[in-house]
Backbone as a chain_set.jsonl record, in Angstrom:
{"seq": "MAALKKHPRRRAHCQANDSYLSSGHHYWKVSIPTLRTLAKEWLKQNKAIASAEFVAVLDSLYRGNSYEEKVLASILLANHRAGRKDVGLEQLDVWLDGLVGWAEIDALCQSTFTCDEILAAWREWKQFIRRLVRDENINKRRAALVFLTKPTHDCDDERLSSLAFAMVDAVKSEREILITKAVSWLLRSMVQHHAHAVADYVGRYRASLPAIAVRETSRKIATGRE", "coords": {"N": [[-1.348, 5.642, -10.862], [-1.147, 8.275, -11.652], [0.218, 9.362, -9.436], [2.555, 7.858, -9.5], [3.866, 8.821, -11.818], [4.664, 11.339, -10.96], [6.957, 11.042, -9.691], [9.574, 10.52, -10.958], [12.936, 9.663, -11.286], [16.065, 11.2, -12.194], [18.021, 9.343, -14.191], [20.671, 7.764, -15.919], [20.215, 6.348, -19.247], [21.248, 3.736, -19.468], [21.299, 2.902, -16.945], [18.718, 2.471, -16.267], [17.522, 1.029, -18.195], [15.228, -1.213, -19.786], [13.625, -1.892, -17.564], [15.675, -2.074, -15.739], [16.296, -4.605, -15.124], [16.032, -6.497, -17.092], [13.297, -7.173, -17.612], [11.628, -6.289, -19.632], [9.496, -4.632, -19.279], [7.933, -1.423, -19.108], [9.772, 1.32, -17.45], [9.442, 3.549, -14.929], [11.261, 4.784, -13.471], [11.007, 5.152, -10.724], [11.752, 5.275, -7.295], [12.26, 2.635, -4.856], [11.839, 3.243, -2.124], [10.046, 5.452, -2.5], [7.911, 4.189, -3.774], [7.08, 2.58, -1.613], [6.202, 4.432, 0.161], [4.05, 5.551, -1.26], [2.364, 3.346, -1.297], [1.732, 2.907, 1.437], [0.494, 5.389, 1.999], [-1.816, 5.059, 0.289], [-3.028, 2.732, 1.406], [-3.648, 3.768, 3.917], [-5.519, 5.636, 3.214], [-7.496, 4.017, 2.271], [-8.633, 2.241, 4.212], [-10.91, 0.945, 4.613], [-11.518, -0.666, 2.442], [-13.157, -3.192, 0.648], [-12.343, -6.767, 0.492], [-12.584, -7.945, -1.985], [-12.472, -5.879, -3.687], [-9.932, -4.891, -3.1], [-8.366, -6.911, -4.02], [-8.988, -6.783, -6.694], [-7.89, -4.281, -7.271], [-5.17, -4.959, -7.036], [-4.876, -6.88, -9.023], [-5.326, -5.349, -11.304], [-3.027, -3.662, -11.219], [-0.967, -5.643, -11.305], [-1.367, -6.434, -13.908], [-0.58, -4.347, -15.305], [1.538, -2.239, -17.503], [3.999, -1.498, -16.559], [7.097, -1.851, -14.632], [6.971, -0.583, -12.16], [4.224, -0.583, -11.428], [3.735, -3.332, -10.974], [5.497, -3.975, -8.927], [4.547, -2.154, -7.0], [2.033, -3.257, -6.505], [2.818, -5.635, -5.131], [3.986, -4.587, -2.885], [1.742, -3.426, -1.717], [0.335, -5.637, -1.162], [1.999, -7.006, 0.703], [1.766, -5.394, 2.843], [-0.74, -5.44, 3.764], [-2.163, -7.522, 5.658], [-4.801, -8.529, 6.148], [-5.957, -8.383, 3.78], [-4.6, -10.219, 2.313], [-5.641, -12.691, 3.0], [-7.683, -13.34, 1.271], [-6.513, -13.848, -1.094], [-5.991, -16.228, -3.283], [-3.945, -19.274, -4.028], [-4.155, -19.887, -6.717], [-4.679, -17.566, -7.847], [-2.359, -16.149, -7.218], [-0.671, -17.616, -8.921], [-1.528, -16.834, -11.448], [-0.866, -14.083, -11.385], [1.987, -14.357, -11.141], [2.502, -15.164, -13.846], [2.771, -12.789, -15.132], [5.044, -11.56, -14.19], [8.56, -10.826, -14.6], [11.956, -11.453, -14.343], [14.38, -10.82, -11.632], [13.843, -8.708, -9.79], [10.946, -8.216, -9.981], [9.775, -10.71, -9.471], [10.935, -11.225, -6.837], [9.798, -9.108, -5.492], [7.174, -9.863, -4.98], [7.493, -12.422, -3.941], [9.525, -12.614, -1.846], [9.054, -11.591, 0.841], [6.42, -11.334, 1.34], [4.508, -13.234, 2.187], [4.266, -14.761, 5.309], [5.905, -17.195, 7.556], [4.03, -18.375, 9.204], [1.569, -18.035, 7.869], [2.038, -19.534, 5.577], [2.397, -22.064, 6.809], [-0.028, -22.388, 7.984], [-1.63, -23.082, 5.809], [-0.428, -25.456, 4.951], [-0.449, -27.913, 3.233], [-1.602, -26.879, 0.72], [0.149, -24.891, 0.087], [2.635, -26.272, -0.121], [2.193, -28.013, -2.276], [1.681, -26.064, -4.353], [4.189, -24.681, -4.53], [5.846, -26.955, -5.239], [4.787, -27.353, -7.689], [5.45, -25.016, -9.074], [8.237, -25.146, -9.231], [8.563, -26.935, -11.12], [7.834, -25.755, -13.396], [7.887, -24.564, -16.833], [8.525, -21.971, -17.179], [11.141, -19.927, -16.13], [11.116, -17.869, -14.454], [8.96, -18.63, -12.677], [10.091, -20.83, -11.573], [12.221, -19.653, -10.119], [10.627, -18.308, -8.303], [9.574, -20.389, -6.823], [11.772, -20.962, -5.165], [12.25, -18.533, -3.926], [9.88, -17.867, -2.419], [10.454, -19.441, -0.138], [12.499, -18.29, 1.211], [12.364, -16.286, 3.324], [10.521, -17.561, 5.154], [11.978, -19.871, 5.912], [14.153, -18.652, 7.116], [12.949, -17.346, 9.252], [11.544, -19.163, 10.721], [11.986, -22.464, 12.392], [10.742, -24.718, 11.555], [10.71, -28.01, 10.367], [9.366, -28.874, 8.183], [9.368, -26.738, 6.439], [12.21, -26.454, 5.815], [12.82, -29.005, 4.822], [11.182, -28.963, 2.559], [12.499, -26.851, 1.21], [15.103, -27.898, 0.791], [14.438, -29.879, -1.064], [13.528, -28.345, -3.202], [15.9, -26.938, -3.946], [17.29, -29.25, -4.773], [15.851, -29.763, -7.072], [16.559, -27.835, -8.928], [19.199, -27.575, -9.004], [21.058, -28.191, -10.963], [20.868, -26.305, -12.838], [22.219, -23.468, -14.524], [21.576, -20.788, -14.968], [21.799, -17.318, -14.003], [19.557, -16.324, -12.72], [18.518, -18.496, -11.449], [20.709, -19.632, -9.983], [21.538, -17.648, -8.211], [19.245, -17.563, -6.66], [19.284, -20.146, -5.529], [21.546, -19.962, -3.885], [20.72, -17.904, -2.228], [18.546, -19.079, -0.892], [19.698, -21.336, 0.549], [21.516, -19.966, 2.161], [19.636, -18.524, 3.753], [18.619, -20.686, 5.23], [20.744, -21.168, 7.01], [20.308, -19.939, 9.333], [18.631, -21.403, 11.135], [19.197, -23.993, 10.523], [22.045, -24.745, 10.255], [23.871, -26.888, 10.45], [22.653, -28.877, 8.923], [22.567, -27.668, 6.498], [25.324, -27.277, 6.015], [26.104, -29.953, 5.701], [24.558, -30.632, 3.427], [25.661, -29.004, 1.441], [28.303, -29.888, 1.447], [27.974, -32.505, 0.571], [26.801, -32.293, -1.936], [28.486, -30.558, -3.426], [29.86, -30.706, -5.826], [27.671, -30.653, -7.739], [26.095, -28.514, -7.176], [25.497, -25.042, -7.93], [28.449, -23.032, -8.335], [28.578, -20.488, -7.225], [26.636, -20.65, -5.22], [27.753, -22.606, -3.482], [30.107, -21.229, -2.703], [29.165, -18.828, -1.588], [27.346, -19.701, 0.375], [29.09, -21.34, 2.026], [30.723, -19.318, 2.957], [28.826, -17.909, 4.57], [28.26, -19.898, 6.541], [30.723, -20.124, 7.629], [31.427, -17.52, 8.684], [29.119, -16.124, 9.462], [28.355, -14.0, 8.05], [26.877, -12.327, 5.087]], "CA": [[-0.39, 5.944, -11.984], [-0.657, 9.625, -11.617], [1.276, 9.607, -8.418], [3.888, 7.34, -10.052], [4.436, 9.739, -12.764], [5.072, 12.505, -10.376], [8.22, 10.848, -8.943], [10.641, 9.861, -11.734], [14.38, 10.103, -10.981], [17.021, 11.329, -13.379], [18.975, 8.334, -14.346], [21.101, 7.468, -17.355], [19.496, 5.255, -19.881], [21.914, 2.379, -19.252], [20.943, 2.492, -15.559], [17.206, 2.134, -16.117], [17.053, 0.322, -19.43], [14.578, -2.542, -19.721], [13.221, -2.092, -16.11], [16.9, -2.241, -15.2], [16.553, -5.957, -14.866], [15.735, -7.365, -18.187], [11.97, -7.588, -17.627], [10.935, -5.903, -20.924], [8.461, -3.789, -18.958], [8.366, -0.047, -18.875], [10.357, 1.609, -16.178], [9.15, 4.959, -14.727], [12.373, 5.282, -12.635], [10.516, 5.553, -9.351], [12.574, 4.475, -6.295], [11.487, 1.761, -3.958], [11.258, 4.068, -0.888], [8.909, 6.209, -2.898], [6.782, 3.196, -3.894], [6.599, 2.197, -0.24], [5.376, 5.633, 0.729], [2.81, 5.645, -1.994], [1.56, 2.209, -0.902], [1.211, 3.102, 2.738], [-0.541, 6.42, 1.869], [-3.001, 4.493, -0.307], [-3.681, 1.91, 2.32], [-4.226, 4.541, 4.944], [-6.767, 6.312, 2.669], [-8.521, 2.936, 1.907], [-8.673, 1.246, 5.249], [-12.293, 0.147, 4.687], [-11.786, -1.343, 1.238], [-13.542, -4.649, 0.721], [-11.37, -7.627, 0.039], [-12.728, -8.277, -3.369], [-12.026, -4.539, -4.363], [-8.513, -4.808, -2.906], [-7.788, -7.902, -4.915], [-9.198, -6.16, -8.033], [-6.765, -3.239, -7.544], [-3.873, -5.61, -7.17], [-4.918, -7.583, -10.318], [-5.128, -4.26, -12.304], [-1.631, -3.301, -11.152], [-0.11, -6.79, -11.849], [-1.571, -6.598, -15.405], [-0.052, -3.114, -15.829], [2.624, -2.346, -18.401], [5.228, -1.099, -16.036], [7.692, -2.477, -13.473], [6.557, -0.044, -10.878], [2.851, -1.107, -11.134], [3.807, -4.591, -10.495], [6.186, -3.886, -7.627], [3.69, -1.579, -6.056], [1.09, -4.274, -6.107], [3.365, -6.501, -4.224], [4.166, -3.818, -1.667], [0.384, -3.295, -1.093], [-0.086, -7.025, -0.62], [2.835, -7.306, 1.852], [1.408, -4.472, 3.999], [-2.225, -5.628, 4.049], [-2.372, -8.886, 5.932], [-6.138, -8.904, 5.998], [-6.208, -8.594, 2.272], [-3.865, -11.462, 1.775], [-6.403, -13.814, 3.236], [-8.519, -13.562, 0.085], [-5.687, -14.037, -2.258], [-5.744, -17.695, -3.364], [-2.748, -19.605, -4.822], [-4.368, -19.87, -8.145], [-4.513, -16.144, -8.179], [-0.913, -15.875, -7.235], [-0.051, -18.24, -10.054], [-1.929, -15.913, -12.58], [0.055, -12.898, -11.343], [3.389, -14.719, -11.564], [2.643, -15.249, -15.18], [3.159, -11.387, -15.785], [6.296, -11.087, -13.721], [9.689, -11.177, -15.298], [13.212, -10.907, -13.709], [14.485, -11.107, -10.233], [13.115, -7.799, -9.003], [9.523, -8.357, -10.003], [9.543, -11.928, -8.822], [11.253, -11.033, -5.424], [8.935, -8.225, -4.784], [5.994, -10.679, -4.618], [7.808, -13.711, -3.193], [10.521, -12.582, -0.813], [8.627, -11.396, 2.26], [4.93, -11.1, 1.42], [3.753, -14.308, 3.044], [4.882, -15.204, 6.508], [5.917, -18.626, 7.699], [2.789, -18.697, 9.897], [0.568, -18.067, 6.909], [2.282, -20.647, 4.735], [2.255, -23.36, 7.592], [-1.451, -22.608, 8.291], [-2.171, -23.826, 4.71], [0.748, -26.072, 4.484], [-0.617, -28.703, 2.179], [-1.752, -26.251, -0.504], [1.415, -24.148, -0.283], [3.635, -27.27, -0.576], [1.775, -28.475, -3.673], [1.814, -24.967, -5.117], [5.679, -24.579, -4.681], [6.336, -27.993, -6.001], [4.259, -27.074, -9.033], [6.243, -23.917, -9.599], [9.638, -25.498, -9.434], [8.654, -27.791, -12.407], [7.32, -24.965, -14.545], [8.817, -24.127, -17.951], [8.835, -20.496, -16.985], [12.233, -19.828, -15.244], [10.676, -16.929, -13.389], [8.283, -19.312, -11.675], [11.114, -21.721, -10.84], [12.86, -18.778, -9.085], [9.616, -17.987, -7.32], [9.48, -21.616, -5.832], [12.877, -20.868, -4.218], [12.232, -17.326, -3.159], [8.866, -18.021, -1.5], [10.916, -20.066, 1.022], [13.74, -17.652, 1.844], [12.047, -15.609, 4.554], [9.939, -18.518, 6.116], [12.998, -20.733, 6.552], [15.028, -17.721, 7.917], [12.296, -16.936, 10.446], [10.964, -20.401, 11.475], [12.791, -23.592, 12.359], [9.973, -25.915, 11.178], [11.375, -28.907, 9.555], [8.61, -29.006, 6.964], [9.903, -25.645, 5.481], [13.571, -26.782, 5.459], [12.77, -30.222, 3.948], [10.804, -28.587, 1.207], [13.559, -26.019, 0.667], [16.164, -28.746, 0.189], [13.852, -30.563, -2.261], [13.478, -27.289, -4.306], [17.232, -26.793, -4.453], [17.669, -30.459, -5.508], [15.131, -29.807, -8.401], [17.135, -26.844, -9.87], [20.749, -27.228, -8.772], [21.848, -28.359, -12.16], [20.608, -25.102, -13.783], [23.263, -22.456, -14.442], [21.255, -19.363, -15.294], [21.926, -16.67, -12.695], [18.21, -16.135, -12.048], [18.289, -19.613, -10.502], [21.895, -19.922, -9.163], [21.578, -16.823, -7.036], [18.213, -17.809, -5.731], [19.643, -21.272, -4.748], [22.469, -19.52, -2.869], [19.922, -17.101, -1.206], [17.777, -20.009, -0.047], [20.607, -22.078, 1.406], [21.951, -19.111, 3.25], [18.493, -18.323, 4.575], [18.384, -21.78, 6.143], [21.66, -21.312, 7.9], [19.798, -19.245, 10.58], [18.175, -22.521, 12.088], [19.719, -25.391, 10.071], [23.437, -24.632, 9.813], [24.604, -28.203, 10.362], [22.066, -29.562, 7.769], [23.036, -26.988, 5.228], [26.711, -27.594, 5.785], [26.203, -31.249, 5.332], [24.102, -30.725, 2.124], [26.63, -28.354, 0.616], [29.432, -30.905, 1.359], [27.591, -33.813, -0.206], [26.486, -31.921, -3.339], [29.307, -29.483, -3.793], [30.082, -30.86, -7.251], [26.546, -30.464, -8.588], [25.538, -27.224, -6.856], [26.166, -23.876, -8.538], [29.684, -22.668, -7.587], [28.287, -19.329, -6.439], [25.936, -21.135, -4.051], [28.724, -23.245, -2.603], [31.028, -20.173, -2.135], [28.398, -17.83, -0.613], [26.8, -20.512, 1.722], [30.186, -21.747, 2.816], [31.206, -18.157, 3.713], [27.901, -17.559, 5.556], [28.388, -20.804, 7.658], [31.96, -19.902, 8.44], [31.524, -16.206, 9.248], [27.891, -15.61, 9.771], [28.006, -12.841, 7.196], [26.529, -12.598, 3.794]], "C": [[-0.059, 7.404, -12.014], [0.33, 10.007, -10.514], [2.584, 9.043, -8.871], [4.642, 8.323, -10.956], [4.926, 11.029, -12.266], [6.452, 12.321, -9.665], [9.289, 10.133, -9.721], [11.987, 10.464, -11.258], [15.098, 10.283, -12.334], [17.982, 10.262, -13.276], [19.422, 8.121, -15.848], [20.347, 6.276, -17.885], [19.969, 3.9, -19.525], [21.582, 1.905, -17.752], [19.545, 1.906, -15.424], [16.71, 1.328, -17.296], [16.329, -0.867, -19.084], [14.195, -2.877, -18.284], [14.515, -2.331, -15.272], [17.207, -3.675, -14.867], [15.88, -6.887, -15.869], [14.179, -7.871, -18.149], [11.145, -7.3, -18.98], [9.825, -4.869, -20.561], [8.877, -2.232, -18.806], [8.787, 0.358, -17.551], [10.18, 3.162, -15.957], [10.276, 5.571, -13.919], [12.012, 5.792, -11.211], [11.187, 4.638, -8.302], [11.662, 3.607, -5.448], [10.996, 2.414, -2.693], [10.113, 4.829, -1.402], [7.64, 5.268, -3.136], [6.174, 2.742, -2.583], [5.731, 3.215, 0.366], [4.014, 5.734, 0.039], [1.778, 4.514, -1.524], [0.923, 2.409, 0.488], [0.189, 4.255, 2.824], [-1.899, 5.872, 1.399], [-3.736, 3.611, 0.634], [-4.355, 2.671, 3.487], [-5.524, 5.209, 4.483], [-7.764, 5.257, 2.38], [-8.667, 1.891, 2.876], [-9.843, 0.309, 5.217], [-12.53, -0.585, 3.409], [-12.117, -2.804, 1.46], [-12.488, -5.523, 0.125], [-11.404, -7.821, -1.435], [-12.254, -7.058, -4.188], [-10.485, -4.5, -4.263], [-7.84, -5.742, -3.944], [-7.749, -7.401, -6.391], [-8.24, -5.06, -8.439], [-5.405, -3.934, -7.766], [-3.837, -6.294, -8.634], [-4.797, -6.463, -11.467], [-3.672, -3.858, -12.407], [-0.665, -4.364, -11.705], [-0.323, -6.85, -13.343], [-1.098, -5.323, -16.065], [1.13, -3.309, -16.787], [4.064, -2.061, -17.742], [5.761, -1.885, -14.807], [7.181, -1.909, -12.233], [5.135, -0.469, -10.515], [2.988, -2.459, -10.44], [4.45, -4.759, -9.085], [5.26, -3.262, -6.571], [2.517, -2.463, -5.568], [1.53, -5.187, -5.021], [3.694, -5.815, -2.904], [2.777, -3.592, -0.923], [-0.023, -4.628, -0.406], [0.661, -7.311, 0.675], [2.325, -6.457, 3.124], [-0.075, -4.542, 4.37], [-2.505, -7.086, 4.393], [-3.8, -9.378, 5.8], [-6.547, -9.243, 4.6], [-5.642, -9.869, 1.699], [-4.734, -12.78, 2.003], [-7.336, -14.245, 2.124], [-7.792, -13.692, -1.156], [-5.342, -15.588, -2.335], [-4.482, -17.946, -4.161], [-2.929, -19.632, -6.152], [-4.234, -18.438, -8.658], [-3.062, -15.598, -8.182], [-0.221, -16.436, -8.511], [-0.353, -17.309, -11.273], [-0.9, -14.656, -12.521], [1.435, -13.154, -11.627], [3.54, -14.797, -13.042], [3.1, -13.918, -15.831], [4.371, -10.903, -15.154], [7.552, -11.621, -14.316], [10.991, -10.588, -14.558], [13.159, -10.957, -12.193], [13.77, -9.985, -9.302], [11.654, -7.859, -8.955], [9.108, -9.63, -9.205], [9.72, -11.779, -7.297], [10.308, -10.158, -4.74], [7.647, -8.934, -4.195], [6.365, -11.83, -3.706], [8.681, -13.611, -1.962], [9.892, -12.515, 0.55], [7.176, -11.019, 2.382], [4.138, -12.057, 2.396], [4.697, -14.776, 4.205], [5.032, -16.655, 6.699], [4.659, -19.143, 8.434], [1.679, -18.887, 8.786], [0.778, -19.306, 5.982], [2.022, -22.032, 5.496], [0.766, -23.505, 7.853], [-2.147, -23.201, 7.105], [-1.139, -24.635, 4.017], [0.546, -27.048, 3.146], [-0.78, -28.008, 0.784], [-0.509, -25.509, -0.923], [2.487, -25.191, -0.739], [3.338, -27.782, -1.947], [2.017, -27.302, -4.716], [3.36, -24.718, -5.457], [6.295, -25.61, -5.455], [5.989, -27.853, -7.469], [5.132, -26.096, -9.786], [7.604, -24.338, -9.944], [9.714, -26.401, -10.757], [8.136, -27.04, -13.561], [8.407, -24.718, -15.597], [9.417, -22.809, -17.813], [9.979, -20.377, -15.875], [11.895, -18.899, -14.166], [9.854, -17.651, -12.318], [9.191, -20.351, -10.884], [11.89, -20.852, -9.79], [11.773, -18.535, -7.932], [9.505, -19.172, -6.282], [10.548, -21.489, -4.75], [12.614, -19.662, -3.25], [10.985, -17.262, -2.113], [9.37, -18.62, -0.077], [11.966, -19.355, 1.759], [13.314, -17.088, 3.226], [11.365, -16.696, 5.581], [11.061, -19.31, 6.717], [14.082, -19.901, 7.368], [14.317, -17.547, 9.284], [11.715, -18.101, 11.31], [11.926, -21.615, 11.31], [12.057, -24.86, 12.076], [10.602, -26.704, 10.126], [10.677, -29.187, 8.173], [9.086, -27.944, 5.91], [11.37, -26.111, 5.013], [13.615, -28.013, 4.563], [12.158, -29.799, 2.522], [11.797, -27.732, 0.48], [14.691, -26.889, 0.017], [15.618, -29.454, -1.011], [13.833, -29.597, -3.416], [14.902, -27.007, -4.864], [17.574, -28.108, -5.21], [17.046, -30.415, -6.936], [15.794, -28.969, -9.351], [18.595, -26.753, -9.766], [21.572, -27.554, -9.951], [21.741, -27.235, -13.062], [21.736, -24.046, -13.464], [22.878, -21.023, -14.842], [21.243, -18.576, -13.953], [20.607, -16.355, -11.966], [17.959, -17.231, -11.083], [19.448, -19.783, -9.585], [21.869, -18.95, -7.931], [20.433, -17.097, -6.057], [18.567, -19.2, -4.943], [20.656, -20.877, -3.57], [21.622, -18.79, -1.766], [19.211, -18.196, -0.291], [18.653, -20.818, 0.972], [21.165, -21.147, 2.508], [20.811, -18.621, 4.133], [18.361, -19.444, 5.657], [19.479, -21.893, 7.204], [21.232, -20.82, 9.322], [19.394, -20.402, 11.618], [18.648, -23.882, 11.659], [21.098, -25.375, 9.579], [24.038, -25.933, 9.546], [23.979, -28.937, 9.087], [22.458, -28.877, 6.527], [24.482, -27.343, 4.935], [26.847, -28.993, 5.217], [25.746, -31.322, 3.893], [25.116, -30.202, 1.157], [27.951, -29.229, 0.396], [29.051, -32.062, 0.468], [27.352, -33.456, -1.649], [27.315, -30.759, -3.896], [29.588, -29.549, -5.308], [28.935, -30.497, -8.217], [25.851, -29.123, -8.242], [26.233, -26.027, -7.648], [27.339, -23.46, -7.741], [29.367, -21.48, -6.723], [27.498, -19.682, -5.101], [26.81, -21.806, -2.991], [29.569, -22.184, -2.001], [30.279, -19.298, -1.115], [27.878, -18.533, 0.602], [27.897, -20.961, 2.556], [30.691, -20.49, 3.639], [30.185, -17.769, 4.856], [28.05, -18.474, 6.718], [29.623, -20.428, 8.387], [32.043, -18.61, 9.183], [30.258, -15.621, 9.87], [27.441, -14.381, 9.018], [27.709, -13.252, 5.864], [27.838, -12.446, 2.864]], "O": [[1.063, 7.804, -12.326], [1.169, 10.89, -10.69], [3.63, 9.659, -8.665], [5.841, 8.576, -10.838], [5.545, 11.785, -13.015], [7.026, 13.268, -9.127], [9.884, 9.196, -9.19], [12.082, 11.635, -10.891], [14.81, 9.672, -13.363], [18.75, 10.243, -12.314], [18.668, 8.279, -16.808], [19.917, 5.371, -17.17], [19.167, 2.994, -19.3], [21.599, 0.72, -17.418], [19.254, 1.02, -14.621], [15.528, 0.987, -17.345], [16.73, -1.553, -18.144], [14.406, -4.0, -17.827], [14.387, -2.781, -14.133], [18.294, -3.957, -14.365], [15.263, -7.895, -15.526], [13.904, -8.955, -18.662], [10.176, -7.973, -19.332], [9.258, -4.275, -21.478], [9.999, -1.885, -18.436], [8.267, -0.156, -16.56], [10.716, 3.961, -16.725], [10.261, 6.78, -13.69], [12.625, 6.695, -10.642], [11.181, 3.413, -8.42], [10.456, 3.834, -5.353], [9.877, 2.17, -2.243], [9.126, 4.848, -0.666], [6.517, 5.573, -2.736], [4.966, 2.55, -2.45], [4.7, 2.944, 0.981], [2.984, 5.968, 0.672], [0.573, 4.73, -1.396], [-0.257, 2.122, 0.69], [-0.802, 4.183, 3.551], [-2.949, 6.15, 1.977], [-4.963, 3.688, 0.7], [-5.427, 2.306, 3.97], [-6.486, 5.332, 5.241], [-8.928, 5.631, 2.239], [-8.816, 0.726, 2.505], [-9.831, -0.838, 5.664], [-13.627, -1.112, 3.227], [-11.524, -3.525, 2.262], [-11.752, -5.035, -0.733], [-10.359, -7.86, -2.083], [-11.694, -7.223, -5.271], [-9.812, -4.123, -5.222], [-6.885, -5.37, -4.626], [-6.789, -7.533, -7.149], [-7.838, -4.877, -9.588], [-4.61, -3.507, -8.603], [-2.818, -6.229, -9.322], [-4.176, -6.732, -12.496], [-3.127, -3.722, -13.502], [0.281, -4.071, -12.436], [0.585, -7.334, -14.019], [-1.199, -5.206, -17.286], [1.671, -4.411, -16.881], [5.114, -2.353, -18.314], [4.994, -2.491, -14.058], [6.953, -2.653, -11.28], [4.878, -0.701, -9.334], [2.378, -2.671, -9.392], [4.014, -5.538, -8.238], [5.174, -3.731, -5.436], [2.095, -2.413, -4.413], [0.775, -5.502, -4.102], [3.669, -6.482, -1.87], [2.704, -3.578, 0.306], [-0.593, -4.7, 0.682], [0.069, -7.795, 1.64], [2.493, -6.859, 4.275], [-0.565, -3.775, 5.199], [-3.018, -7.828, 3.556], [-4.018, -10.518, 5.389], [-7.301, -10.165, 4.289], [-6.152, -10.472, 0.754], [-4.572, -13.786, 1.312], [-7.732, -15.409, 2.059], [-8.398, -13.651, -2.226], [-4.538, -16.117, -1.567], [-3.976, -17.069, -4.86], [-1.95, -19.417, -6.867], [-3.74, -18.179, -9.755], [-2.649, -14.763, -8.986], [0.676, -15.813, -9.08], [0.562, -17.046, -12.054], [-0.23, -14.311, -13.494], [2.093, -12.34, -12.273], [4.638, -14.518, -13.526], [3.713, -13.905, -16.898], [4.794, -9.814, -15.544], [7.622, -12.83, -14.537], [11.054, -9.405, -14.226], [12.109, -11.106, -11.568], [13.214, -10.284, -8.245], [11.103, -7.558, -7.896], [8.197, -9.587, -8.377], [8.823, -12.136, -6.532], [9.996, -10.359, -3.566], [7.16, -8.623, -3.108], [5.613, -12.168, -2.792], [8.581, -14.472, -1.088], [10.202, -13.37, 1.38], [6.745, -10.458, 3.39], [3.3, -11.683, 3.217], [5.844, -15.142, 3.953], [4.306, -17.387, 6.025], [4.296, -20.305, 8.249], [0.94, -19.87, 8.842], [-0.173, -20.016, 5.655], [1.515, -22.991, 4.913], [0.291, -24.637, 7.944], [-3.201, -23.805, 7.302], [-0.939, -24.59, 2.804], [1.281, -26.95, 2.164], [-0.198, -28.459, -0.203], [-0.141, -25.481, -2.097], [3.181, -24.924, -1.72], [4.274, -27.961, -2.726], [2.502, -27.554, -5.819], [3.699, -24.569, -6.631], [7.174, -25.328, -6.269], [6.774, -28.182, -8.358], [5.499, -26.3, -10.943], [8.112, -23.872, -10.963], [10.771, -26.566, -11.367], [7.995, -27.61, -14.643], [9.606, -24.669, -15.323], [10.545, -22.513, -18.207], [9.699, -20.743, -14.733], [12.334, -19.092, -13.032], [10.013, -17.335, -11.139], [8.993, -20.632, -9.702], [12.163, -21.326, -8.688], [12.097, -18.579, -6.746], [9.367, -18.963, -5.077], [10.32, -21.836, -3.591], [12.729, -19.748, -2.027], [11.115, -16.644, -1.057], [8.794, -18.335, 0.973], [12.321, -19.769, 2.863], [13.938, -17.452, 4.223], [11.686, -16.658, 6.769], [11.119, -19.431, 7.941], [14.803, -20.457, 8.196], [14.961, -17.591, 10.332], [11.455, -17.939, 12.502], [12.575, -21.781, 10.277], [12.581, -25.953, 12.29], [11.0, -26.174, 9.089], [11.282, -29.644, 7.204], [9.185, -28.213, 4.713], [11.619, -26.11, 3.807], [14.399, -28.041, 3.615], [12.613, -30.261, 1.476], [11.945, -27.851, -0.736], [15.142, -26.644, -1.102], [16.374, -29.612, -1.97], [14.105, -30.01, -4.544], [15.088, -26.859, -6.072], [18.152, -27.996, -6.29], [17.624, -30.949, -7.883], [15.689, -29.248, -10.546], [19.198, -25.894, -10.409], [22.753, -27.208, -9.954], [22.493, -27.184, -14.035], [22.105, -23.808, -12.314], [23.74, -20.164, -15.028], [20.764, -19.065, -12.93], [20.58, -16.151, -10.752], [17.315, -17.043, -10.051], [19.204, -20.074, -8.414], [22.131, -19.353, -6.798], [20.564, -16.918, -4.847], [18.15, -19.344, -3.793], [20.586, -21.406, -2.46], [21.789, -19.03, -0.57], [19.32, -18.157, 0.935], [18.295, -20.921, 2.145], [21.257, -21.551, 3.667], [21.101, -18.308, 5.287], [18.039, -19.177, 6.815], [19.279, -22.588, 8.2], [21.762, -21.265, 10.34], [19.775, -20.354, 12.788], [18.493, -24.846, 12.409], [21.353, -25.959, 8.526], [24.675, -26.114, 8.508], [24.714, -29.53, 8.297], [22.672, -29.558, 5.524], [24.847, -27.662, 3.804], [27.655, -29.196, 4.311], [26.42, -31.994, 3.113], [25.421, -30.854, 0.158], [28.553, -29.255, -0.677], [29.868, -32.507, -0.337], [27.676, -34.254, -2.528], [26.839, -30.046, -4.779], [29.549, -28.521, -5.983], [29.177, -30.091, -9.354], [25.045, -28.665, -9.052], [27.423, -26.086, -7.957], [27.262, -23.519, -6.514], [29.825, -21.427, -5.582], [27.705, -19.074, -4.051], [26.637, -21.605, -1.789], [29.754, -22.232, -0.785], [30.709, -19.082, 0.018], [27.958, -18.025, 1.72], [27.718, -20.991, 3.774], [31.026, -20.597, 4.818], [30.596, -17.363, 5.943], [27.99, -17.986, 7.846], [29.634, -20.397, 9.617], [32.674, -18.567, 10.24], [30.33, -14.723, 10.71], [26.38, -13.803, 9.254], [28.134, -14.317, 5.417], [27.761, -12.645, 1.651]]}, "num_chains": 1, "name": "protein.A"}
């Protein structure tokens, strides 16, 4: 926290208001590059930290009052593969309870866990993601989608793509931007290895999918660009 408070940026209130992303958490105005630097320095200084202590540090940060604490915890987790082995899915579920808005959710879910890690515990991850997509908390429903974006982009395993389509099915009728943008993101991520399946899916469900997902995914398929 002392390090965080040394790196605030000068930004207009409207730029930084409400964690700049409607989370309701305090915003210290610390940049993402600075948070990454702080995380790498901390990990370098604490190479020998025991797994239980590492998880305790993360838990303390995720329970913090600021946006930066929560994002910093996710950056630490993403950069400490050995430490991730001792983070159970029930623990992730607890941490997700304290995250609000796309920036906090995506910091934890976007690229922290690799496709190899998820496939190694596939049964547990599949059940976990299916549970998230049914949660009353919209942030957890977004998490169900975002957890699959990088794995489906990096791996062509049909278990991942099948689950991804099922998750899109579960929320495609929702029109909150927190969900519609995640639907678009996940479909576009799958284009890397499943372009034909994605094109067929978008064609069949064009009327029920969010318009932004249809537009952005169709452009991705046609041009290869976001």
